[in-house]
mmCIF file of C-alpha atoms in Angstrom:
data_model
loop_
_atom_site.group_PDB
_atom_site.id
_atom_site.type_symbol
_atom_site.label_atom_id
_atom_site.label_comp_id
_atom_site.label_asym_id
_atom_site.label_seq_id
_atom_site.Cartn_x
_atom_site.Cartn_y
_atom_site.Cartn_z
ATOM 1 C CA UNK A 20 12.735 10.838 -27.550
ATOM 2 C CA UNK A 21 12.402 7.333 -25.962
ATOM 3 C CA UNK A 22 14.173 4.629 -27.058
ATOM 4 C CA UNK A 23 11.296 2.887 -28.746
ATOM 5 C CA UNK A 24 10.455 5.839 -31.424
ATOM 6 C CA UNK A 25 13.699 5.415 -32.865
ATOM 7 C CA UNK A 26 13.173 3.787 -36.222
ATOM 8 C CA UNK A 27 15.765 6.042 -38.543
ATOM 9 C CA UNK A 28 19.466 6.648 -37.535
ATOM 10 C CA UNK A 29 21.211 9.369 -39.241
ATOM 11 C CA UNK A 30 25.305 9.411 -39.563
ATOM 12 C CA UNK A 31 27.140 12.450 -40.209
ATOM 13 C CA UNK A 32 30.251 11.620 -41.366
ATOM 14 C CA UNK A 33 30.999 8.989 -43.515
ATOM 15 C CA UNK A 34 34.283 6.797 -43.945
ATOM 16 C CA UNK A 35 35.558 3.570 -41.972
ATOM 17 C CA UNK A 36 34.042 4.862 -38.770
ATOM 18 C CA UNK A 37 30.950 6.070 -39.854
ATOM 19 C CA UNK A 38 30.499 3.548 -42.511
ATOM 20 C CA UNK A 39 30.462 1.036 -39.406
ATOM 21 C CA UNK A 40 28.053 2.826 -37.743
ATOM 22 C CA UNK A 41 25.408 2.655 -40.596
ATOM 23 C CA UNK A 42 26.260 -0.882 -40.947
ATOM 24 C CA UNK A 43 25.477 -1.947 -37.843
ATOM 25 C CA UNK A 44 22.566 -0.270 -37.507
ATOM 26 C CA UNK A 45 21.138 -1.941 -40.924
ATOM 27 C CA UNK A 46 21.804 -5.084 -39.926
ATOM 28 C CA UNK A 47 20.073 -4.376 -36.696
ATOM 29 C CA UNK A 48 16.837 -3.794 -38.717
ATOM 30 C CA UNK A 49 16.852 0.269 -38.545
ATOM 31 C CA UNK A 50 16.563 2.837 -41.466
ATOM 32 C CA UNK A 51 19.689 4.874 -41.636
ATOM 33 C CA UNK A 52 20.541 7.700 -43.937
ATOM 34 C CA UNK A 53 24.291 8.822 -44.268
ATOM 35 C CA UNK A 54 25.377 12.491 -44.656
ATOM 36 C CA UNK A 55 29.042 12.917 -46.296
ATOM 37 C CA UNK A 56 31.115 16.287 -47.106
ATOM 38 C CA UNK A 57 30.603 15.218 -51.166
ATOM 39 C CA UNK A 58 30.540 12.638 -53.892
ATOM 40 C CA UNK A 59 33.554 10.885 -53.519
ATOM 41 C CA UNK A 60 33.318 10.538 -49.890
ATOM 42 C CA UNK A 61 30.252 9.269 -50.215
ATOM 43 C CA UNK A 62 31.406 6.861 -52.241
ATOM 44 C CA UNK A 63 34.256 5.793 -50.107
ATOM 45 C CA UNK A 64 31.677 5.263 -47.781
ATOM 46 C CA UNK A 65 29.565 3.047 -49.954
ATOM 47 C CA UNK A 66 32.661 0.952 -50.526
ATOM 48 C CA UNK A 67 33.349 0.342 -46.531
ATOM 49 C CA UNK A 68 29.540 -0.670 -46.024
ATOM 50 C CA UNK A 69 29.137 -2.681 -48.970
ATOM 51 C CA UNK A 70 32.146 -4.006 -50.109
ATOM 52 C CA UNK A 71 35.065 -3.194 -47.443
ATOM 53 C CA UNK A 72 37.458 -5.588 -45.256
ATOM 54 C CA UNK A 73 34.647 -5.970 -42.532
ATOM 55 C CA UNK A 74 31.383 -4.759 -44.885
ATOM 56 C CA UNK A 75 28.218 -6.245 -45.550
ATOM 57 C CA UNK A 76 29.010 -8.785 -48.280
ATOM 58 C CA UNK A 77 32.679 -9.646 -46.124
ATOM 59 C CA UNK A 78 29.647 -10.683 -43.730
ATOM 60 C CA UNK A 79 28.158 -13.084 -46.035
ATOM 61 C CA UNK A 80 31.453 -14.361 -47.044
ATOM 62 C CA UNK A 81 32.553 -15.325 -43.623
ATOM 63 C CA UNK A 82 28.726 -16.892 -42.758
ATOM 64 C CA UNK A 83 28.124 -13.816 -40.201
ATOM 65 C CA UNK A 84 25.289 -12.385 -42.095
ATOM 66 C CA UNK A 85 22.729 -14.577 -44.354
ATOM 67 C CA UNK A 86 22.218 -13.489 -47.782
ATOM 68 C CA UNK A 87 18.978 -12.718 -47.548
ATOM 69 C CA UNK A 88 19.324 -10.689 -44.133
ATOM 70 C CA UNK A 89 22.351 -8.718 -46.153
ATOM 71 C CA UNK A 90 20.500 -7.741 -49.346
ATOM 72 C CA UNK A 91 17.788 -5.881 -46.944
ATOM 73 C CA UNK A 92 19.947 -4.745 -44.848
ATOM 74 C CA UNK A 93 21.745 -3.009 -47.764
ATOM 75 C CA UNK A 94 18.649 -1.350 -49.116
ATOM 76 C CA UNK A 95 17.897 0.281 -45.752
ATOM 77 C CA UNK A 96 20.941 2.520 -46.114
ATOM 78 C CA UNK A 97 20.863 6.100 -48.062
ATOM 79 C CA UNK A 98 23.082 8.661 -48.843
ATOM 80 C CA UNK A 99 23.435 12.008 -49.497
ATOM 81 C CA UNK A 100 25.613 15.455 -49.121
ATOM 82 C CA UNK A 101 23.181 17.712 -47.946
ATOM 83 C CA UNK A 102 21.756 18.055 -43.880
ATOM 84 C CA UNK A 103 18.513 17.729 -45.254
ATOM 85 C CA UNK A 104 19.280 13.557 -45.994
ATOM 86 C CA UNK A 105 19.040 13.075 -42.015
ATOM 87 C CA UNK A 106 15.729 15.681 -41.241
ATOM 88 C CA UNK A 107 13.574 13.204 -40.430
ATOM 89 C CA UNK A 108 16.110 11.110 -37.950
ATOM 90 C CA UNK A 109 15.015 9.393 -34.468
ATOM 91 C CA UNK A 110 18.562 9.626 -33.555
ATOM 92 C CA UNK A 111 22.006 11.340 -35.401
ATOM 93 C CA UNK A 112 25.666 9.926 -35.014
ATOM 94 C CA UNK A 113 28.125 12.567 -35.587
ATOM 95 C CA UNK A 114 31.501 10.583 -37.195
ATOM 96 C CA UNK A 115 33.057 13.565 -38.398
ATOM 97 C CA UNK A 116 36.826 14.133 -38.022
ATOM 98 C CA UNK A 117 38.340 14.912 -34.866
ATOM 99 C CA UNK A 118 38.201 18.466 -34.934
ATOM 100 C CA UNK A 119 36.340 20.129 -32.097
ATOM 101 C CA UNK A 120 35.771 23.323 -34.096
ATOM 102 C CA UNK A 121 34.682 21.381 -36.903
ATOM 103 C CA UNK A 122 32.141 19.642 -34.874
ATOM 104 C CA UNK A 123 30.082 22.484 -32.959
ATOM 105 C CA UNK A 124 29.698 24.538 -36.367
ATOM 106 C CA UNK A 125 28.388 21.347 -38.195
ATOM 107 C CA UNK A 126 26.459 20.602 -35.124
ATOM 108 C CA UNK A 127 25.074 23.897 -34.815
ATOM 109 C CA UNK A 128 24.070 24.208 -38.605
ATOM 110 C CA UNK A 129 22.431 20.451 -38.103
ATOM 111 C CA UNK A 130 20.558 21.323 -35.227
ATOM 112 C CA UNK A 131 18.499 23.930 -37.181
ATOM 113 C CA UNK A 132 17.495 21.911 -39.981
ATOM 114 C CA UNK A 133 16.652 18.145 -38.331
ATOM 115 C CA UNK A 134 13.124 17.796 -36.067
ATOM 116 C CA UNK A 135 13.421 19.189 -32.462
ATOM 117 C CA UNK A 136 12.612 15.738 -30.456
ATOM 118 C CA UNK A 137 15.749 14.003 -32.355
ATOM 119 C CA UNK A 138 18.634 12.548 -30.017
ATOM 120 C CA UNK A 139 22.110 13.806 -30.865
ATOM 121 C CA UNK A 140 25.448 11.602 -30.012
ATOM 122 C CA UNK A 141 28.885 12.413 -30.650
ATOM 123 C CA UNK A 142 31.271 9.885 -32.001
ATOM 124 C CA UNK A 143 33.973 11.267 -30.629
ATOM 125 C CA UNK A 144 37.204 9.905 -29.043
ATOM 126 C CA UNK A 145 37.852 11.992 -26.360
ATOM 127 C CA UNK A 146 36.606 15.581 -26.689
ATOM 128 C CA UNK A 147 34.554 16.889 -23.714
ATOM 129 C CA UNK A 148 30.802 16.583 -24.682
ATOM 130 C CA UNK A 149 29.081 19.234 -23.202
ATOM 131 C CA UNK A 150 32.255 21.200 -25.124
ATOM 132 C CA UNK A 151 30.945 18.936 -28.635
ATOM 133 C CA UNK A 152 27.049 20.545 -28.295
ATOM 134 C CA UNK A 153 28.609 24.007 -26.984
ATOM 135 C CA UNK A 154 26.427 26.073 -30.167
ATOM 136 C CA UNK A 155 23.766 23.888 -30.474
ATOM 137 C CA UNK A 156 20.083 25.003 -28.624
ATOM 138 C CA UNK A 157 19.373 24.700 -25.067
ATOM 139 C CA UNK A 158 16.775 22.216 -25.946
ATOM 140 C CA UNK A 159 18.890 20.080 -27.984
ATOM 141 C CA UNK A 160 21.647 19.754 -25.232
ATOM 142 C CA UNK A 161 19.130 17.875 -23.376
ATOM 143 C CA UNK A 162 19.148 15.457 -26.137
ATOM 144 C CA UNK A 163 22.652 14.981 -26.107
ATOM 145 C CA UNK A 164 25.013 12.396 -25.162
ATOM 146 C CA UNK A 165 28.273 10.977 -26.344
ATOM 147 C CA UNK A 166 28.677 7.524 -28.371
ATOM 148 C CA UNK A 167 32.245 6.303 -28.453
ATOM 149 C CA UNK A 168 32.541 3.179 -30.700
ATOM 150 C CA UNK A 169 35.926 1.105 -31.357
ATOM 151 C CA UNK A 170 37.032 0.280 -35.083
ATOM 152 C CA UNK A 171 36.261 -1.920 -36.668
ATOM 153 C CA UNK A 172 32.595 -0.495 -35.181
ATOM 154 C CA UNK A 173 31.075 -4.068 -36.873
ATOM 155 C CA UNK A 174 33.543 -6.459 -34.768
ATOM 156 C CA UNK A 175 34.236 -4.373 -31.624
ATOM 157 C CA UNK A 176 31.364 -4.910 -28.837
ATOM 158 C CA UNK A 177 32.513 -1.680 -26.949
ATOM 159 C CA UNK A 178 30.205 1.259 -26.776
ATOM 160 C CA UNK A 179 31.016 4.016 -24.506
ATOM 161 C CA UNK A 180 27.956 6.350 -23.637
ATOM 162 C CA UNK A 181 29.349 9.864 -21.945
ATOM 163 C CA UNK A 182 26.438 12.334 -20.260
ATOM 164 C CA UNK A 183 26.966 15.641 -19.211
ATOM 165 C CA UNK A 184 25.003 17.681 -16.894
ATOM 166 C CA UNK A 185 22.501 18.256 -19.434
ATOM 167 C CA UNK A 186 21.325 15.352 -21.001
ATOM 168 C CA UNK A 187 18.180 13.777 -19.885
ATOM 169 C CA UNK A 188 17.600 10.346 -18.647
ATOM 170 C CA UNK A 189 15.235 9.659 -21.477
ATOM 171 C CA UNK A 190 18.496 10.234 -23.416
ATOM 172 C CA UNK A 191 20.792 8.594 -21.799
ATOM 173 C CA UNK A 192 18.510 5.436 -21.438
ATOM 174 C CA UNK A 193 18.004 5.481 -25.412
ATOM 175 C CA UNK A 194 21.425 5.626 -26.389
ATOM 176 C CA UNK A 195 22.497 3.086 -23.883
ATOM 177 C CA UNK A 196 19.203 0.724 -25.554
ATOM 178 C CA UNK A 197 20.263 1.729 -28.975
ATOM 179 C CA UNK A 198 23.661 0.608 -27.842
ATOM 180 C CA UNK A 199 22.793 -2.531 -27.179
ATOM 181 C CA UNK A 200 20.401 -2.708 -30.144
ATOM 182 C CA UNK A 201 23.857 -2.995 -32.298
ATOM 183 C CA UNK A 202 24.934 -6.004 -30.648
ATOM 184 C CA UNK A 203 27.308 -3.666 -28.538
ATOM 185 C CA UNK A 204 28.391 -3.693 -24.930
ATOM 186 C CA UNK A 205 27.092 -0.525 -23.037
ATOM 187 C CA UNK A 206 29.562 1.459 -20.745
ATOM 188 C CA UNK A 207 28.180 4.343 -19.169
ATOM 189 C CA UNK A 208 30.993 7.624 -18.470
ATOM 190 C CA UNK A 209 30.693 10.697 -16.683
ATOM 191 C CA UNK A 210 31.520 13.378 -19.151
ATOM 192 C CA UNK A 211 34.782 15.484 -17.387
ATOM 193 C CA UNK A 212 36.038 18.690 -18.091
ATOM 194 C CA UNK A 213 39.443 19.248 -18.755
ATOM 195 C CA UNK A 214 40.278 15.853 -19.427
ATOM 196 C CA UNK A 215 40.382 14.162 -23.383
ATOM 197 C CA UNK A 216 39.127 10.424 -23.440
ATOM 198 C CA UNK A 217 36.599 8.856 -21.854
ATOM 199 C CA UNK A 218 37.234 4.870 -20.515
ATOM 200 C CA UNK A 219 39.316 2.763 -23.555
ATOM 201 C CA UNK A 220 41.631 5.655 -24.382
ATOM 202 C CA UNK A 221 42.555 7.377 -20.933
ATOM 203 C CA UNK A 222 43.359 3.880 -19.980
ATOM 204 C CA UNK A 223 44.909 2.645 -23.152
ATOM 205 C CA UNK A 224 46.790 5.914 -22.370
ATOM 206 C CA UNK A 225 48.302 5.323 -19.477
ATOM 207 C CA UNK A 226 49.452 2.120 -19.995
ATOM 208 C CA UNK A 227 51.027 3.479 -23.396
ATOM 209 C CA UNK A 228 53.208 5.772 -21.472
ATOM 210 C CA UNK A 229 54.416 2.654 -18.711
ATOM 211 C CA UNK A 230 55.340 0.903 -21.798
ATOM 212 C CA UNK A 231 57.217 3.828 -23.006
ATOM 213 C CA UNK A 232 58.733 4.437 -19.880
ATOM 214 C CA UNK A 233 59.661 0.733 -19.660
ATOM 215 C CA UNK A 234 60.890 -0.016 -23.050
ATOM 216 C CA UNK A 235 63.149 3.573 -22.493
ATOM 217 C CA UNK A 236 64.994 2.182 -19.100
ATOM 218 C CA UNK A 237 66.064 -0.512 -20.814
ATOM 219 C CA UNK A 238 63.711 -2.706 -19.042
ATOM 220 C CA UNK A 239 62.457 -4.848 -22.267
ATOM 221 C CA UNK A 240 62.294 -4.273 -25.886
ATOM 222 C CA UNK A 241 59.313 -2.951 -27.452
ATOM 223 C CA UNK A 242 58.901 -6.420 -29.547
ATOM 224 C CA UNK A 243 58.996 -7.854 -26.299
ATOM 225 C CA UNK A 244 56.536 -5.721 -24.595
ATOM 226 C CA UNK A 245 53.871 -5.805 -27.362
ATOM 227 C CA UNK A 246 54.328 -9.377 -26.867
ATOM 228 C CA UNK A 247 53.438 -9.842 -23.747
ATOM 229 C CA UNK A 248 50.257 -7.533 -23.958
ATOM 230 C CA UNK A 249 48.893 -9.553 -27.395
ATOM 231 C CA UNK A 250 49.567 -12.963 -25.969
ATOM 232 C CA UNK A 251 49.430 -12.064 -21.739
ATOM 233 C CA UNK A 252 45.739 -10.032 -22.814
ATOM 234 C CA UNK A 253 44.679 -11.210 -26.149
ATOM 235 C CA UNK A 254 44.691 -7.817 -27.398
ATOM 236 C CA UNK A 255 44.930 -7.447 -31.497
ATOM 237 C CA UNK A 256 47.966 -5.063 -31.383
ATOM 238 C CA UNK A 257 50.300 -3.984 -29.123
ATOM 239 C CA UNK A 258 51.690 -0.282 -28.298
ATOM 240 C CA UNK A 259 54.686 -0.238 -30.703
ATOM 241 C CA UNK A 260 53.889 -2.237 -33.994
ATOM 242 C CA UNK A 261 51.456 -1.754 -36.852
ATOM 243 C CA UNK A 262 48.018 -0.882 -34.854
ATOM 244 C CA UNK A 263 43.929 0.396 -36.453
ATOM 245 C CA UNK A 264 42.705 3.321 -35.100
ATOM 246 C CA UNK A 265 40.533 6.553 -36.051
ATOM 247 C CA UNK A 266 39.729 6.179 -40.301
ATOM 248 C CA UNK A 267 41.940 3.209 -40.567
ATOM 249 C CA UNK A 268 41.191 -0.747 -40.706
ATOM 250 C CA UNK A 269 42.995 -3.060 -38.810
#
């Protein structure tokens, strides 16, 4: 699958993160069809691309999307509960929660129901890829890549894509195009057994645990460390106060 067959993107997994995910890819001018566990997440999902904190009419609101671009963009997204709703997907974005078992059974069970030329990418925050497509076929795993996005997925320009050993360069080169498609920055990772993360959190990480260490020596408060970060590095948040993160907004 190259880059410019792609003309449906399937989510699997609904919520704030995937929710994001189909967003952004209607507004980019794509077909996407949501899969979610039942009813009422499906409807929770609904609610974050439609009507949530950063959804599509938010967008209108705030002059980032023009009306007209917003109602089409709106009737390009579908939903449904069963695997079948994302069969006939270019390329599937798995947003399910962070549970590796989890994943590589519904992965698996996917992988036997969409078409065989369809790209698979793992939303993911950390977990090993090539561990993610473990029971799906051989075939597939050469379609497979990771695609780490940052919440709120429609503000946040990062997009991390992870290859492992497997995935072809056809692959890689589509998800990194599709990437950038949604208005995101592209950064490219080496998947790495044995580690969890890939280039935001392993760093983030480390620098959470110098804070720590700091703010436990006595060395500045914690109010004064997440000060410094949010005014020294314009970041949103600091390590200690109120912060976003996986299913929540900011």
């Amino acid at each position: 699958m190259k880059f410019e067959d792609i003309k449906k993107v399937g989510v699997l997994g609904g919520g704030i993160m995937g929710g994001g995910i189909a967003q952004t890819y209607a507004v980019a001018g794509y077909q996407v069809a949501v899969c979610d566990i039942n009813d009422d997440a499906i409807t929770a999902t609904k609610h974050a691309v439609f009507d949530g904190k950063w959804g599509i009419k938010r967008g209108v609101e705030r002059g980032k999307i023009p009306f007209d671009d917003a109602v089409a963009a709106m009737g390009r997204v579908s939903f449904g509960t069963a695997h079948g709703v994302l069969a006939d997907c270019d390329y599937i974005i798995e947003a399910i929660p962070e549970k590796l078992e989890l994943k590589q059974q519904v992965l698996a069970a996917l992988d036997k129901v969409v078409k065989p030329e369809a790209i698979f990418a793992s939303n993911t925050s950390g977990f090993v890829i090539e561990e993610v497509a473990r029971d799906v076929s051989e075939a597939r795993k050469k379609l497979f890549i990771g695609m780490h996005f940052s919440n709120p997925v429609t503000t946040m320009r990062m997009c991390e894509i992870i290859y492992t050993p497997q995935s072809a360069q056809d692959t890689i080169d589509a998800g990194v195009k599709l990437g950038e498609a949604g208005g995101k920055a592209v950064s490219l990772v080496k998947d790495t057994p044995g580690t969890y993360g890939f280039l935001l959190n392993r760093i983030f990480g480390a620098a959470a645990r110098e804070a720590r260490a700091i703010a436990e020596q006595g060395i500045a408060t914690k109010e004064d460390i997440d000060k410094a970060m949010i005014t020294g590095r314009n970041w949103p948040s600091g390590f200690f106060g109120a912060r976003g993160g996986i299913g929540k907004e900011w």
